[in-house]
PDB file of C-alpha atoms in Angstrom:
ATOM      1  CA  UNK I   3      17.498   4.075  -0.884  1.00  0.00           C
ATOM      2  CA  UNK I   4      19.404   4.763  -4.486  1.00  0.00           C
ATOM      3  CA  UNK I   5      20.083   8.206  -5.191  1.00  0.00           C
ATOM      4  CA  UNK I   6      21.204   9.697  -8.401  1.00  0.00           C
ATOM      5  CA  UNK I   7      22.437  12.840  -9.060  1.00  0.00           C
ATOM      6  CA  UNK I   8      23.157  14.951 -11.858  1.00  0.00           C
ATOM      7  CA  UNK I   9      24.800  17.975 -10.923  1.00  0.00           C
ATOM      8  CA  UNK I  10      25.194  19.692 -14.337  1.00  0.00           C
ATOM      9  CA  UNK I  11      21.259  21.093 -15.345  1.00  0.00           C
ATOM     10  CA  UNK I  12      22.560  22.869 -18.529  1.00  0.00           C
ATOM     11  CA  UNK I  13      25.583  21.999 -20.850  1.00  0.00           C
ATOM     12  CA  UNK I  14      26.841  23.416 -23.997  1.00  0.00           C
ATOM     13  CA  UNK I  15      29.416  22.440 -27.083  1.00  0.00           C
ATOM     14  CA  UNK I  16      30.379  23.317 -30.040  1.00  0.00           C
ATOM     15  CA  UNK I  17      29.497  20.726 -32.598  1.00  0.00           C
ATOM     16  CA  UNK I  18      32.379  18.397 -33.495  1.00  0.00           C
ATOM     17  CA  UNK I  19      33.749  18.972 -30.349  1.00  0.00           C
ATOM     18  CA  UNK I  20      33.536  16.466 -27.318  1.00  0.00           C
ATOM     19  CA  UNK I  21      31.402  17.065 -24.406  1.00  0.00           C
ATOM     20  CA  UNK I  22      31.360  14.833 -20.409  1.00  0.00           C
ATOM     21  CA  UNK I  23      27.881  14.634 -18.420  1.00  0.00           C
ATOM     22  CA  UNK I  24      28.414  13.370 -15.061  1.00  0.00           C
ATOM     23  CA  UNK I  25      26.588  11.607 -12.909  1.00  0.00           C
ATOM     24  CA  UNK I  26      27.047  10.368  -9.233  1.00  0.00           C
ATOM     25  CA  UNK I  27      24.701   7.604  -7.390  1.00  0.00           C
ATOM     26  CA  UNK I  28      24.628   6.194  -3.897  1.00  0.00           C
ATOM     27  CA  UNK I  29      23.729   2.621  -3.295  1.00  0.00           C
ATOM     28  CA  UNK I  30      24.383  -0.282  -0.992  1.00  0.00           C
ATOM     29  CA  UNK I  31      24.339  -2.847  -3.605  1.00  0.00           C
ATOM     30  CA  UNK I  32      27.644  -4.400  -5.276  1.00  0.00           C
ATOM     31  CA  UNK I  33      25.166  -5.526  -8.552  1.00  0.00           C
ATOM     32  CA  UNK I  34      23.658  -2.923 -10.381  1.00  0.00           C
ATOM     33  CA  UNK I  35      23.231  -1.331 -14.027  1.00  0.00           C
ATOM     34  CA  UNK I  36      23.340   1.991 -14.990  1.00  0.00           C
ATOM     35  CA  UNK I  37      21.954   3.692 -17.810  1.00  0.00           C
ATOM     36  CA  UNK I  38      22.062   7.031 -19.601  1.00  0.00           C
ATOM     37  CA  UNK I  39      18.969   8.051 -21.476  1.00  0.00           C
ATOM     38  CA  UNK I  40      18.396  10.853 -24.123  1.00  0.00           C
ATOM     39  CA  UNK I  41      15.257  12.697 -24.586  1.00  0.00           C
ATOM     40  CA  UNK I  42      14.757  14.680 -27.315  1.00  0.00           C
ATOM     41  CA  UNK I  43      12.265  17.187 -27.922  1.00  0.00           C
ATOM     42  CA  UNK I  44       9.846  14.869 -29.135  1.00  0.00           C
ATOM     43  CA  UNK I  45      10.048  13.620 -25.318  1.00  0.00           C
ATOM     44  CA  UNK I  46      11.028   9.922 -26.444  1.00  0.00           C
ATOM     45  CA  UNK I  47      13.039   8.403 -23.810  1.00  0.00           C
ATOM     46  CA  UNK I  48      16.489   6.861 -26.013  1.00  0.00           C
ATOM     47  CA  UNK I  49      18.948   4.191 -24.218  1.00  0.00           C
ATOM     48  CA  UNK I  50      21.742   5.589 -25.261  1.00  0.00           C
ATOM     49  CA  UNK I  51      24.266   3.210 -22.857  1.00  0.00           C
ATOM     50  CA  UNK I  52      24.249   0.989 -20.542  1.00  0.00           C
ATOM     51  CA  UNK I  53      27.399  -0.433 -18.119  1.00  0.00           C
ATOM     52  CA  UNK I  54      27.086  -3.560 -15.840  1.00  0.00           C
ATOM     53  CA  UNK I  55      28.552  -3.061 -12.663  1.00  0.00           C
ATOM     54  CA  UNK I  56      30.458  -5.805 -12.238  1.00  0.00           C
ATOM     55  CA  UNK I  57      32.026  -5.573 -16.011  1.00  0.00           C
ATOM     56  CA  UNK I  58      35.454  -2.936 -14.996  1.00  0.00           C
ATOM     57  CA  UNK I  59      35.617  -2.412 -19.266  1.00  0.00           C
ATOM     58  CA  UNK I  60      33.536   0.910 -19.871  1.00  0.00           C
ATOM     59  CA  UNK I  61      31.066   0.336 -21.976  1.00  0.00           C
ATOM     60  CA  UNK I  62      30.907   2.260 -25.506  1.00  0.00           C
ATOM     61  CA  UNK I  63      28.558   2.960 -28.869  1.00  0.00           C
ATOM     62  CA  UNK I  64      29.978   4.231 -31.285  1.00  0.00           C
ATOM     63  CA  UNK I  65      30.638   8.160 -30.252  1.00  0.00           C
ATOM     64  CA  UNK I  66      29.257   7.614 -26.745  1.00  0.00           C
ATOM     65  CA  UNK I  67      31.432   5.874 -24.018  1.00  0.00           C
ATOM     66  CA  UNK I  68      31.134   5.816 -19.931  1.00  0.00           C
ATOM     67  CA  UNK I  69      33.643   6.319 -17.253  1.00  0.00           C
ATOM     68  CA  UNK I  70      32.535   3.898 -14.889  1.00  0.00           C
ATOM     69  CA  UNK I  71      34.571   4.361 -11.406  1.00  0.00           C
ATOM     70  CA  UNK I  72      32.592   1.889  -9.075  1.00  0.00           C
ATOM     71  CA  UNK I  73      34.479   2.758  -6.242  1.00  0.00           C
ATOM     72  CA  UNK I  74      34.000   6.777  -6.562  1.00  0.00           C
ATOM     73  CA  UNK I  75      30.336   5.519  -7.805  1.00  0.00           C
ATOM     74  CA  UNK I  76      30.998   7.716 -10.642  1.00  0.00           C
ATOM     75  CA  UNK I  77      29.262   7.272 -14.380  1.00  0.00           C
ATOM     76  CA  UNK I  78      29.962  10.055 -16.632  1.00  0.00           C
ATOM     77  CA  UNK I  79      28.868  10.186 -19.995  1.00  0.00           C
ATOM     78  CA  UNK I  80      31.480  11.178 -22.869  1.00  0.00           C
ATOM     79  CA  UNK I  81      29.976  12.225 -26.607  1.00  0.00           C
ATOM     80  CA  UNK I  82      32.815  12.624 -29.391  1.00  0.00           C
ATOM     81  CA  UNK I  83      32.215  14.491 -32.405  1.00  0.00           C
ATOM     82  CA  UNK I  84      28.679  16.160 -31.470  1.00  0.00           C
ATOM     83  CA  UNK I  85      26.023  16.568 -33.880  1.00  0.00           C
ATOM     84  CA  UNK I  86      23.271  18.688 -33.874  1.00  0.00           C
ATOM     85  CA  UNK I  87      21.036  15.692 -33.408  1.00  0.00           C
ATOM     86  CA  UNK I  88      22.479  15.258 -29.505  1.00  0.00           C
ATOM     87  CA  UNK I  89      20.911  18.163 -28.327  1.00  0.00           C
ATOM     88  CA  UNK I  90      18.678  16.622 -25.792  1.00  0.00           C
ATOM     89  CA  UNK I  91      18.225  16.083 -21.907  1.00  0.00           C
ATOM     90  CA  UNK I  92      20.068  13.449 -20.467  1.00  0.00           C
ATOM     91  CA  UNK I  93      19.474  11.214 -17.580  1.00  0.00           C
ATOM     92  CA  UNK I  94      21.368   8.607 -15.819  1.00  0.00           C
ATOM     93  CA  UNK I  95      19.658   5.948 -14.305  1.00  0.00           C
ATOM     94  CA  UNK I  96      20.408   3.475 -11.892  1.00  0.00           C
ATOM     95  CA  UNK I  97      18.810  -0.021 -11.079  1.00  0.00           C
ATOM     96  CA  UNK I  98      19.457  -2.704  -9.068  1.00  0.00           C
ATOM     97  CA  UNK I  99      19.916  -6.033 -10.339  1.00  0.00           C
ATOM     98  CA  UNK I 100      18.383  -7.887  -7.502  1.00  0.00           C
ATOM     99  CA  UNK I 101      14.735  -7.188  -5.832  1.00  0.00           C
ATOM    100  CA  UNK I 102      12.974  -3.755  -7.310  1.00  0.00           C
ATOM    101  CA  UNK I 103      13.787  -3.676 -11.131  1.00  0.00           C
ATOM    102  CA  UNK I 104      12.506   0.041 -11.377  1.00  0.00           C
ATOM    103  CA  UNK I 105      14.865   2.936 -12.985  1.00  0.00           C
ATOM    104  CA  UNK I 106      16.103   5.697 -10.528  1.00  0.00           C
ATOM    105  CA  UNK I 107      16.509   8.650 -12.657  1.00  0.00           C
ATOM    106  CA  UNK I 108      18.465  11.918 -11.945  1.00  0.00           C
ATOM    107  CA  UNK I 109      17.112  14.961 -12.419  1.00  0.00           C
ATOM    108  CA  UNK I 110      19.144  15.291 -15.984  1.00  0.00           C
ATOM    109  CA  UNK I 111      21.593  17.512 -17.783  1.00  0.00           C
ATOM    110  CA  UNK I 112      19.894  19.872 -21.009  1.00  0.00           C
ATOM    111  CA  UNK I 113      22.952  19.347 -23.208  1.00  0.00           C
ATOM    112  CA  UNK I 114      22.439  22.283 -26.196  1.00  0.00           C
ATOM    113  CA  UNK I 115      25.014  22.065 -29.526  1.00  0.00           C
ATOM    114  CA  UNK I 116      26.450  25.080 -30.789  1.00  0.00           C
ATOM    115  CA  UNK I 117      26.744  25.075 -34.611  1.00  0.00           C
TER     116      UNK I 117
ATOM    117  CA  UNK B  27      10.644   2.844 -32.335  1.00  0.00           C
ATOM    118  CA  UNK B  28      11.582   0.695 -29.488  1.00  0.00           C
ATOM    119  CA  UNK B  29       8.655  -1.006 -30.343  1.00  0.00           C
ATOM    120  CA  UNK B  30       6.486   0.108 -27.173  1.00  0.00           C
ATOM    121  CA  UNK B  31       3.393   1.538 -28.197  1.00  0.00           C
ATOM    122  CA  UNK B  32       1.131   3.613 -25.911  1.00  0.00           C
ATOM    123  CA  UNK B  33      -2.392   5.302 -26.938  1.00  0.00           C
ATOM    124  CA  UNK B  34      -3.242   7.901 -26.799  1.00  0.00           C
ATOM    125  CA  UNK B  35      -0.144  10.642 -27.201  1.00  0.00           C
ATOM    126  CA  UNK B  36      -2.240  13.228 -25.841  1.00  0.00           C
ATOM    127  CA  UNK B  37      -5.516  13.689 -23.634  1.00  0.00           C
ATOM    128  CA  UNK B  38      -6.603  16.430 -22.247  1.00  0.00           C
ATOM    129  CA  UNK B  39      -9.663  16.181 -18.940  1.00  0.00           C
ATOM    130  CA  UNK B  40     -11.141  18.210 -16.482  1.00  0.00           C
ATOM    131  CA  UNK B  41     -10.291  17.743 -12.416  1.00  0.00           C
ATOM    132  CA  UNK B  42     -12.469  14.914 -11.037  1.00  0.00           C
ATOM    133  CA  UNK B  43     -12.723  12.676 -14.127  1.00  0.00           C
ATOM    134  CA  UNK B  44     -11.621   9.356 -14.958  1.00  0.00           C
ATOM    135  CA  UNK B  45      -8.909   8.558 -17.518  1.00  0.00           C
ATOM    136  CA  UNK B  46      -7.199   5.396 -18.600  1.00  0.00           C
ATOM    137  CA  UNK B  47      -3.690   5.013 -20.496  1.00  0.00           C
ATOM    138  CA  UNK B  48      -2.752   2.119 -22.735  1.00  0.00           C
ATOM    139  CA  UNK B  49       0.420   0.133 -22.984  1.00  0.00           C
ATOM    140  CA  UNK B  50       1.400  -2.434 -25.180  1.00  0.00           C
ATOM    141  CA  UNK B  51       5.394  -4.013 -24.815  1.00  0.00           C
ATOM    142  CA  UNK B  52       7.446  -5.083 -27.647  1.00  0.00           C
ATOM    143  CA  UNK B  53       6.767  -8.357 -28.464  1.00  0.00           C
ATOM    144  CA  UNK B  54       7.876 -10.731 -26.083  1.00  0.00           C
ATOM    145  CA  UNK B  55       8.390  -9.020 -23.002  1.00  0.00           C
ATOM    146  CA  UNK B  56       6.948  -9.863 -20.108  1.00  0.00           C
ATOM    147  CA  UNK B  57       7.540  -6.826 -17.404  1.00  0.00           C
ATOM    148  CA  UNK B  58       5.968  -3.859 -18.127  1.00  0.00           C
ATOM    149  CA  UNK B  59       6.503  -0.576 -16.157  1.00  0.00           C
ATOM    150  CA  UNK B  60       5.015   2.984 -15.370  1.00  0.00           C
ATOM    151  CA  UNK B  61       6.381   6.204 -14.572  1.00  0.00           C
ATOM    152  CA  UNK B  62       5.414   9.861 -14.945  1.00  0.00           C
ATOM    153  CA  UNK B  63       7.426  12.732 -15.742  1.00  0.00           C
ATOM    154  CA  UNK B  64       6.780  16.043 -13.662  1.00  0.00           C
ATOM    155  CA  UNK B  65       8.458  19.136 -13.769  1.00  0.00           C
ATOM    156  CA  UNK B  66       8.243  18.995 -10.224  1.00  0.00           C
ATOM    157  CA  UNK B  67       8.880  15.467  -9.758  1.00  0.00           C
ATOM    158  CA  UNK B  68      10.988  14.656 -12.287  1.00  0.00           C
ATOM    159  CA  UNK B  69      11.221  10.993 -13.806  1.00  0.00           C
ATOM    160  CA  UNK B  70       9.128   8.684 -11.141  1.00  0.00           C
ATOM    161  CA  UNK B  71       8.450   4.758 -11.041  1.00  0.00           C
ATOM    162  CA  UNK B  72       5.092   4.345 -10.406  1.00  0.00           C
ATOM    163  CA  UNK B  73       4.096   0.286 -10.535  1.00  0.00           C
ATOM    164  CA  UNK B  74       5.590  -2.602 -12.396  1.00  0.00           C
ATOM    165  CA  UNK B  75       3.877  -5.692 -14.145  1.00  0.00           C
ATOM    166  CA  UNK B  76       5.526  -9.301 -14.904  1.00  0.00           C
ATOM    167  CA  UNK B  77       3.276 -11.352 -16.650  1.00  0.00           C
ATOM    168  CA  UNK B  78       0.260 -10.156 -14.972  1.00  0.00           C
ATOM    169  CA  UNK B  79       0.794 -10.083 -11.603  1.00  0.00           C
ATOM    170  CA  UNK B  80       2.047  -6.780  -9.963  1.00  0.00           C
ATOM    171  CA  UNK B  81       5.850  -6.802  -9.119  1.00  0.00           C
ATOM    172  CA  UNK B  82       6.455  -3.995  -7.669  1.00  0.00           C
ATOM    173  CA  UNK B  83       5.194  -0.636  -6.084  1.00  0.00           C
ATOM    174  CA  UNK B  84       6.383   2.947  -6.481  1.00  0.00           C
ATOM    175  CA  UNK B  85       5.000   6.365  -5.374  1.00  0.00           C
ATOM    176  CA  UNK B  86       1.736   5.796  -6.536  1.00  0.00           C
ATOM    177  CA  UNK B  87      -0.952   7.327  -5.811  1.00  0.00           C
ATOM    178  CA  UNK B  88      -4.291   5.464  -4.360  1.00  0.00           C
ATOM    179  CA  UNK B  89      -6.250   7.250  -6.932  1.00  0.00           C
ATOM    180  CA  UNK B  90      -3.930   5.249  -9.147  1.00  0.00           C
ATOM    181  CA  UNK B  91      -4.271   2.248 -10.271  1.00  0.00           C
ATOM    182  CA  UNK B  92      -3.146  -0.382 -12.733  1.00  0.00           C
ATOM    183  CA  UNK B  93      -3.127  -3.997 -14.266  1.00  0.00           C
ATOM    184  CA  UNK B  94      -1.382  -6.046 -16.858  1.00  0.00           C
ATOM    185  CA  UNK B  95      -3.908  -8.443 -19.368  1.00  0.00           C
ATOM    186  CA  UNK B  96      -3.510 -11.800 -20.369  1.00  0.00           C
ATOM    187  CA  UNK B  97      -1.876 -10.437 -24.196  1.00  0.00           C
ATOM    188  CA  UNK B  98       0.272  -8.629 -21.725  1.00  0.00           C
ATOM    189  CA  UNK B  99      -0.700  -5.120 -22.849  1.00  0.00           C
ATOM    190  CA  UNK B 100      -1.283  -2.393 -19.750  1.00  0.00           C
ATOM    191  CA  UNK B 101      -3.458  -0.154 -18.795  1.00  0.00           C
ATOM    192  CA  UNK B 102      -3.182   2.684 -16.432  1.00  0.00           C
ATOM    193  CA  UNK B 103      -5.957   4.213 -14.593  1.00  0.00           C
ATOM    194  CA  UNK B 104      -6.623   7.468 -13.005  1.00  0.00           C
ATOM    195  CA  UNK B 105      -8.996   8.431 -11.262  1.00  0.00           C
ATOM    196  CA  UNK B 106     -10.315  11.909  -9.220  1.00  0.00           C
ATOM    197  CA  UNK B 107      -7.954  13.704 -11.395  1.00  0.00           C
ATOM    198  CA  UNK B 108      -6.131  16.733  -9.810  1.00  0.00           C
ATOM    199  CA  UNK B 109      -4.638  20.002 -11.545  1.00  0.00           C
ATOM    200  CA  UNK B 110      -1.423  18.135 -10.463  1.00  0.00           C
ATOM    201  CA  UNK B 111      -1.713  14.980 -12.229  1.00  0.00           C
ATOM    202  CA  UNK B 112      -0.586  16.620 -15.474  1.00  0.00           C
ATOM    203  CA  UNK B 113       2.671  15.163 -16.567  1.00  0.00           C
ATOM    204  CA  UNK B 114       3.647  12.838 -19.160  1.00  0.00           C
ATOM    205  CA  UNK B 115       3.532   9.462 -18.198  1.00  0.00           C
ATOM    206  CA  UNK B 116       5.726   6.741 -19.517  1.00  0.00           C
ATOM    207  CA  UNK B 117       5.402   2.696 -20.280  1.00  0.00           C
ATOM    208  CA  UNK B 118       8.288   0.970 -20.042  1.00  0.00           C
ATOM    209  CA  UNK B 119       8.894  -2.834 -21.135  1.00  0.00           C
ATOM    210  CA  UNK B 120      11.733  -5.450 -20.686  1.00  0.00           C
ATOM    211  CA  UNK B 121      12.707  -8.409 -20.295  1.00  0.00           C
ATOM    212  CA  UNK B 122      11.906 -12.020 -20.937  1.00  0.00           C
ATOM    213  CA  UNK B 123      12.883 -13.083 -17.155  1.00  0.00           C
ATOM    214  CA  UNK B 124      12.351 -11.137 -14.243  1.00  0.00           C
ATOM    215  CA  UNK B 125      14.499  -9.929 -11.855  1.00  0.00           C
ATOM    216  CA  UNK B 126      17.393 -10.361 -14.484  1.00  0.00           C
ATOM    217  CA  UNK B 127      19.319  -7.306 -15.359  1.00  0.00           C
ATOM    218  CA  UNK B 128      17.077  -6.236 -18.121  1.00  0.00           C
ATOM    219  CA  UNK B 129      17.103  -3.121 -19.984  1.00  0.00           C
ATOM    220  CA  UNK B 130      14.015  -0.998 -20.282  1.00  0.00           C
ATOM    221  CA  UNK B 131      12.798   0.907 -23.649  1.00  0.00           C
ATOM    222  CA  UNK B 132      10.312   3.499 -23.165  1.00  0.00           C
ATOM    223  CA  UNK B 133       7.510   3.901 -25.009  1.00  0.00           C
ATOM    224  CA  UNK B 134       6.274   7.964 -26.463  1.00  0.00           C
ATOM    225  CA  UNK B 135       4.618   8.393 -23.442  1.00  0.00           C
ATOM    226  CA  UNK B 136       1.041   9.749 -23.404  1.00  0.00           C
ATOM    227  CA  UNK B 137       0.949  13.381 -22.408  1.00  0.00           C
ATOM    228  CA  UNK B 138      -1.785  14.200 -19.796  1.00  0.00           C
ATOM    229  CA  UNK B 139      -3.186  17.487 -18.822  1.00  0.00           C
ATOM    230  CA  UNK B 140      -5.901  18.312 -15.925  1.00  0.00           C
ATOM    231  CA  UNK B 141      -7.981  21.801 -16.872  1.00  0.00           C
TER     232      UNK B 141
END
């Protein structure tokens, strides 16, 4: 079974300053996504990214990029520049592109922004 | 707005009743999907819906249960309600072909609490 684990519960930075959230997974499967959501305080759930496994590039939008290291099954989320509006929880998510479409979520990473 | 709306945003029953959660997908999709947010559980898949038929099963439970109408719209349905059901719980939609790499947007969720 996919795992994913986010080992950082609680993060802090200074705004303008550039913050990583990482994320590990475990799976058997060579063709996968993976996803990092944001939710807010309103409890929305936000795509904020997503990287296909079998792209190497790391995918990016606008002050939000990955680090995507398949064979470390590493996906760590990088936000430049922080703004008081990223202050959320953050999840990755995995899901398999073949067989069961569902998300498998970690457990998330409270990211707060210092003013 | 990602376009997923779910009714209603908040509900509030006593243990033992009956409830039932609405979901309709942005326009288009054909997959809809489940999950409820715990504090103890975290972020779980609970069933998933392409084009009416059920697609797939997660962890839920028997008292459970769900379906997907012709307009595509979903409904969730709870029954013998238990101080533990309370979490938020989540529609999902994607997707215009199944068991493509689709991404999911979440809808506001509908916020459930057992008295």
């Amino acid at each position: 079974a996919q795992t994913v684990t986010q080992s950082q519960p609680e993060m802090s930075v200074q705004e303008a300053e550039t913050v990583t959230l990482s994320c590990t997974y475990d799976t058997s499967e060579s063709d996968y996504y993976l996803f990092w959501y944001k939710q807010p305080p309103s409890r929305q759930m936000i795509l904020v990214i997503r990287q296909e496994a079998y792209k190497q590039q790391n995918a990016t939008e606008n002050r939000f990029s990955v680090n995507f290291q398949k064979a470390a099954k590493s996906f760590s989320l990088k936000i430049s520049d922080s703004q008081l509006g990223d202050a959320a929880m953050y999840f990755c998510a995995y899901k398999a592109n073949f067989g069961n479409e569902k998300l498998t979520f970690g457990t998330g990473t409270r990211l707060t922004i210092i003013p | 707005d990602s376009g997923v709306t779910q009714t209603p945003k908040h509900l509030i029953t006593a243990t033992g009743q009956r409830v039932t959660l609405r979901c309709s997908p942005r326009s288009g999709d054909l997959s809809v999907y489940w999950y409820q947010q715990s504090l103890d559980q975290g972020l779980q898949f609970l069933i998933q819906y392409y084009n009416g038929e059920e697609r797939a099963k997660g962890n839920i439970l028997e008292r459970f249960s769900a379906q997907q109408f012709p307009d595509l719209h979903s409904e969730l349905n709870l029954s013998s309600l238990e101080l533990g059901d309370s979490a938020l719980y989540f529609c999902a939609s994607s997707g215009r072909r199944a068991g493509v790499g689709e991404t999911q947007y979440f809808g506001p969720g509908t916020r459930l609490l057992v008295l």
